[in-house]
Amino acid sequence: METKNIMIVGVGGQGTLLTSRILGNMTRKAGYDVKISEVHGMAQRGGSVVTYVRYGDKVAEPIVEEGCADVLIAFERLEALRYAHFLKKDGVLIVNDVRMDPMPVAIGAAEYPADIIENLSKKYKVISLDAKAEAIKLGNARVFNTIIIGVAAKRMDFDKEAWIEVIKETVKPKTVDINVAAFNLGFDFI
Amino acid sequence: MNEKAGTQMVMLGNAAIARGAYEAGVKVSAAYPGTPSTEISENLVKYKDELYCEWSPNEKVAMEVAIGASFHGVRAMASMKHVGVNVASDPLYTIAYSGVNGGLVIVAADDPGLYSSQNEQDSRMVARAAMVPVIEPSDSEEARVFTKRAFEISEKYDTPVMIRTTTRLAHSQCIVNLEERQNIEDKPYVKNIAKNVMMPAMAKARHLIVEERMKKMSEDGYDLDINKVEYNDTKVGVITSGIPYQYVKEVMGDASVLKLGLVHPLPRRLIEEFASKVDKLYIVEELEPVIEEQVKSWGIECVGKELLTVQGEYSANLLRKALLGQKLDIEPAADVPARPPILCPGCPHRSVYHVLKKLKKHAAGDIGCYTLGAVAPLQVVETSVCMGSSISTLHGLEKAKGSEYVKDWVACIGDSTFLHTGVNSLMNMVYNKATGTVIIMDNSTTGMTGHQDHAATGLTLMGEETYMINIYELCKAMGVKYVREVDAFDMKGLEEAIKEETARDAVSVIIAKSLCALHKDFVPKGKCKVDKDKCKKCGMCMASACPAIHKDPEGFAETDETLCNGCGHCMQCCPFGAIEFIPNN
């Protein structure tokens, strides 16, 4: 199989690491070679963060290159726009439709771009949802990323049950139930 | 623990180094946290029933702890980020002369691309200068295997061995095969002054041995198993090592490749043989042309930094463009506002910088999350060099410009950084009659690297309770007469303290104390909430750019409940009492 490229982008602290680990564990479980690349350190303090997951028969480099991503998962709108050019022409963009102002916007030195999702939809296949609002309804805003994983999982080649197994193995024991509920919500979203 | 020999795991490069060290029978490990090396110790501690590991106050101490263990016959390791190697370079240069008893491995984690560092130095250059062999793995599995080989090579050639990693290797995961821990017998300690006491007469003799050793290792490198030749089409040959090997494989699958595991000393005969068999030779190495310059010095024609940059990380696309001359059909990146890192919601540093800004003070800064006090909108930190430098640069500016001048300045340093190398600088201020003010921003942890314990937290890396060094008493004991502790969120108290202490003609220390809001023991007391009837849209609450407060579509301040840690900073900034505190139940 040709190597598949997934990118997860967001704002430091949103949980891109955990998400990439769940995806990585899933692909490994399915028998693929996998490489995951993460960002630690200063960027985690509210900066723009990127993690990469690559899987296939034999994976060499651990990063996803511009123009090569099959799936781009963005935890925030502006970050979707920032990294959209990493997508392949027929790549899928999954966006958490929330706005988090970066410092230059917060202090009035820059404008938050308007109509991001509308504009990206002209170029790419975009699936957007306000996963944070859905997560709050479930009772914990932090599981928004598991909802997004559910949305992504629907578009990948692994069994739903296998996904749920991996989530159970990866998240903290006391958050298993809410994460599984979040995954199901995402999986059934569209 | 889910890590059984004979199984496979997806592992971070750093976790794999820890696993390799464990399997190699390492008995003592010491480190100071630093991105991208921190997770080595954090993973090694999982095996604490079978080995000892610690956080030392700095890399020099860590290296010497490992050296002591090696002298006495056990396998030992010290790990650090690239700039930590500078701190540890004093023992490094000399232990290369003494050599080892138990295998001694130093992990140096470079940061091409500067993800979380103050410079982009290449540790291979340091190792060359120190005459220490360097081994470089290219993925997690190799990180495990090469770490084991590093201990063997260390003992075989009687030398410390450096494992050089980069951020991409350290923070990438791939599949790793787990093996059993080797049962390595302690070697007997034998008193040997000529080898282990480096004074001029002994060191002169040892220097000859070091030169011989490097020559021998270069020769033996010809058939060393971690140097690997992959002959394919011989029109193009590539010499590479580490993570760049992966980019070469991605892009130049047909080329012949000499992948070096031992990158210093270089296996000259192997390189000459490889070069003679290929028509065109490229050298692909991130950062400095360490391999390239040596290969060229032997009269071998090759291409490297003529086409490839010495800055940042490489990638497959970079090689496609630079080496293959390909034009890539890639959409241009959108022009969007940057998202630089910022202080977290509930971060106690924000409050300190807010007060300093209000008082129009300038800060000599240091290394930690609080270096972010340099950027908008806080912009209080005006200089930052290296760990501990805030205090000594403050002292230097006073000696240059006088004791009135220094009244507008303070040094800002974190608790972990203070204990790392700030203590000596403060001692110097007392000794040399300084009058400046040092603010120790004490959040009771090593914050930026992910909350490691240190000598003033009361816990060891192994999780044992220990004596908690009292920073206040430490400053007092060094002769600082004016030391006071202030709650970092008490802006009035801080203002008063900073005004009084900077005006004083004596050295003073203010310990601004409050637990890091990301620490596992931090429990928010409640949330801040804006009463829109009282909000005048003045924006004062947003002046310090807390990520948890923003303007709503109508321009009123609004807090984000999921982000707010209830520190109350915005409440203290609001002139209209429009922000209330909602305590948690």
JSON list of C-alpha atoms in Angstrom, two decimals, chain B residues 356-424:
[
{"chain": "B", "resi": 356, "resn": "LEU", "atom": "CA", "xyz": [7.09, 45.44, 35.69]},
{"chain": "B", "resi": 357, "resn": "LYS", "atom": "CA", "xyz": [5.60, 46.97, 32.57]},
{"chain": "B", "resi": 358, "resn": "LYS", "atom": "CA", "xyz": [3.44, 49.30, 34.59]},
{"chain": "B", "resi": 359, "resn": "LEU", "atom": "CA", "xyz": [6.51, 50.43, 36.55]},
{"chain": "B", "resi": 360, "resn": "LYS", "atom": "CA", "xyz": [8.44, 50.86, 33.27]},
{"chain": "B", "resi": 361, "resn": "LYS", "atom": "CA", "xyz": [11.16, 48.47, 34.41]},
{"chain": "B", "resi": 362, "resn": "HIS", "atom": "CA", "xyz": [13.39, 46.57, 32.00]},
{"chain": "B", "resi": 363, "resn": "ALA", "atom": "CA", "xyz": [14.27, 42.93, 32.55]},
{"chain": "B", "resi": 364, "resn": "ALA", "atom": "CA", "xyz": [17.41, 40.95, 31.90]},
{"chain": "B", "resi": 365, "resn": "GLY", "atom": "CA", "xyz": [15.79, 37.66, 31.00]},
{"chain": "B", "resi": 366, "resn": "ASP", "atom": "CA", "xyz": [16.63, 33.99, 31.17]},
{"chain": "B", "resi": 367, "resn": "ILE", "atom": "CA", "xyz": [15.70, 30.60, 29.72]},
{"chain": "B", "resi": 368, "resn": "GLY", "atom": "CA", "xyz": [12.22, 29.24, 30.39]},
{"chain": "B", "resi": 369, "resn": "CYS", "atom": "CA", "xyz": [8.56, 29.90, 29.61]},
{"chain": "B", "resi": 370, "resn": "TYR", "atom": "CA", "xyz": [9.13, 33.37, 31.02]},
{"chain": "B", "resi": 371, "resn": "THR", "atom": "CA", "xyz": [11.39, 34.27, 28.09]},
{"chain": "B", "resi": 372, "resn": "LEU", "atom": "CA", "xyz": [8.00, 34.91, 26.47]},
{"chain": "B", "resi": 373, "resn": "GLY", "atom": "CA", "xyz": [7.96, 38.14, 28.48]},
{"chain": "B", "resi": 374, "resn": "ALA", "atom": "CA", "xyz": [10.02, 39.56, 25.61]},
{"chain": "B", "resi": 375, "resn": "VAL", "atom": "CA", "xyz": [7.20, 39.47, 23.05]},
{"chain": "B", "resi": 376, "resn": "ALA", "atom": "CA", "xyz": [4.08, 41.57, 22.57]},
{"chain": "B", "resi": 377, "resn": "PRO", "atom": "CA", "xyz": [2.21, 42.68, 24.45]},
{"chain": "B", "resi": 378, "resn": "LEU", "atom": "CA", "xyz": [4.39, 42.27, 27.57]},
{"chain": "B", "resi": 379, "resn": "GLN", "atom": "CA", "xyz": [7.77, 43.22, 26.08]},
{"chain": "B", "resi": 380, "resn": "VAL", "atom": "CA", "xyz": [9.51, 43.56, 29.41]},
{"chain": "B", "resi": 381, "resn": "VAL", "atom": "CA", "xyz": [12.37, 41.12, 28.82]},
{"chain": "B", "resi": 382, "resn": "GLU", "atom": "CA", "xyz": [15.06, 42.80, 26.75]},
{"chain": "B", "resi": 383, "resn": "THR", "atom": "CA", "xyz": [17.97, 40.37, 26.86]},
{"chain": "B", "resi": 384, "resn": "SER", "atom": "CA", "xyz": [18.26, 36.59, 27.11]},
{"chain": "B", "resi": 385, "resn": "VAL", "atom": "CA", "xyz": [21.33, 34.50, 26.43]},
{"chain": "B", "resi": 386, "resn": "CYS", "atom": "CA", "xyz": [21.55, 31.23, 28.30]},
{"chain": "B", "resi": 387, "resn": "MET", "atom": "CA", "xyz": [20.63, 29.49, 31.54]},
{"chain": "B", "resi": 388, "resn": "GLY", "atom": "CA", "xyz": [21.45, 31.68, 34.52]},
{"chain": "B", "resi": 389, "resn": "SER", "atom": "CA", "xyz": [22.54, 34.66, 32.45]},
{"chain": "B", "resi": 390, "resn": "SER", "atom": "CA", "xyz": [19.86, 37.06, 33.70]},
{"chain": "B", "resi": 391, "resn": "ILE", "atom": "CA", "xyz": [21.55, 37.61, 37.03]},
{"chain": "B", "resi": 392, "resn": "SER", "atom": "CA", "xyz": [25.11, 37.95, 35.74]},
{"chain": "B", "resi": 393, "resn": "THR", "atom": "CA", "xyz": [24.13, 40.23, 32.85]},
{"chain": "B", "resi": 394, "resn": "LEU", "atom": "CA", "xyz": [22.24, 42.42, 35.33]},
{"chain": "B", "resi": 395, "resn": "HIS", "atom": "CA", "xyz": [25.43, 42.58, 37.37]},
{"chain": "B", "resi": 396, "resn": "GLY", "atom": "CA", "xyz": [27.46, 43.43, 34.26]},
{"chain": "B", "resi": 397, "resn": "LEU", "atom": "CA", "xyz": [25.17, 46.26, 33.24]},
{"chain": "B", "resi": 398, "resn": "GLU", "atom": "CA", "xyz": [25.44, 47.75, 36.71]},
{"chain": "B", "resi": 399, "resn": "LYS", "atom": "CA", "xyz": [29.23, 47.59, 36.60]},
{"chain": "B", "resi": 400, "resn": "ALA", "atom": "CA", "xyz": [29.11, 49.24, 33.17]},
{"chain": "B", "resi": 401, "resn": "LYS", "atom": "CA", "xyz": [26.58, 51.97, 33.87]},
{"chain": "B", "resi": 402, "resn": "GLY", "atom": "CA", "xyz": [26.39, 52.38, 37.61]},
{"chain": "B", "resi": 403, "resn": "SER", "atom": "CA", "xyz": [24.04, 51.79, 40.50]},
{"chain": "B", "resi": 404, "resn": "GLU", "atom": "CA", "xyz": [21.50, 54.47, 39.47]},
{"chain": "B", "resi": 405, "resn": "TYR", "atom": "CA", "xyz": [21.15, 52.92, 36.02]},
{"chain": "B", "resi": 406, "resn": "VAL", "atom": "CA", "xyz": [20.45, 49.45, 37.41]},
{"chain": "B", "resi": 407, "resn": "LYS", "atom": "CA", "xyz": [17.46, 50.79, 39.38]},
{"chain": "B", "resi": 408, "resn": "ASP", "atom": "CA", "xyz": [15.41, 50.66, 36.17]},
{"chain": "B", "resi": 409, "resn": "TRP", "atom": "CA", "xyz": [16.34, 47.03, 35.62]},
{"chain": "B", "resi": 410, "resn": "VAL", "atom": "CA", "xyz": [15.67, 43.66, 37.24]},
{"chain": "B", "resi": 411, "resn": "ALA", "atom": "CA", "xyz": [16.78, 40.11, 36.48]},
{"chain": "B", "resi": 412, "resn": "CYS", "atom": "CA", "xyz": [13.93, 37.64, 35.85]},
{"chain": "B", "resi": 413, "resn": "ILE", "atom": "CA", "xyz": [14.76, 33.97, 36.35]},
{"chain": "B", "resi": 414, "resn": "GLY", "atom": "CA", "xyz": [12.72, 30.85, 37.10]},
{"chain": "B", "resi": 415, "resn": "ASP", "atom": "CA", "xyz": [13.24, 28.60, 40.10]},
{"chain": "B", "resi": 416, "resn": "SER", "atom": "CA", "xyz": [14.69, 25.68, 38.17]},
{"chain": "B", "resi": 417, "resn": "THR", "atom": "CA", "xyz": [16.97, 27.96, 36.15]},
{"chain": "B", "resi": 418, "resn": "PHE", "atom": "CA", "xyz": [18.08, 29.72, 39.33]},
{"chain": "B", "resi": 419, "resn": "LEU", "atom": "CA", "xyz": [19.15, 26.39, 40.80]},
{"chain": "B", "resi": 420, "resn": "HIS", "atom": "CA", "xyz": [20.75, 25.38, 37.46]},
{"chain": "B", "resi": 421, "resn": "THR", "atom": "CA", "xyz": [23.29, 28.21, 37.15]},
{"chain": "B", "resi": 422, "resn": "GLY", "atom": "CA", "xyz": [21.70, 31.29, 38.71]},
{"chain": "B", "resi": 423, "resn": "VAL", "atom": "CA", "xyz": [23.08, 30.59, 42.17]},
{"chain": "B", "resi": 424, "resn": "ASN", "atom": "CA", "xyz": [26.70, 31.28, 41.21]}
]
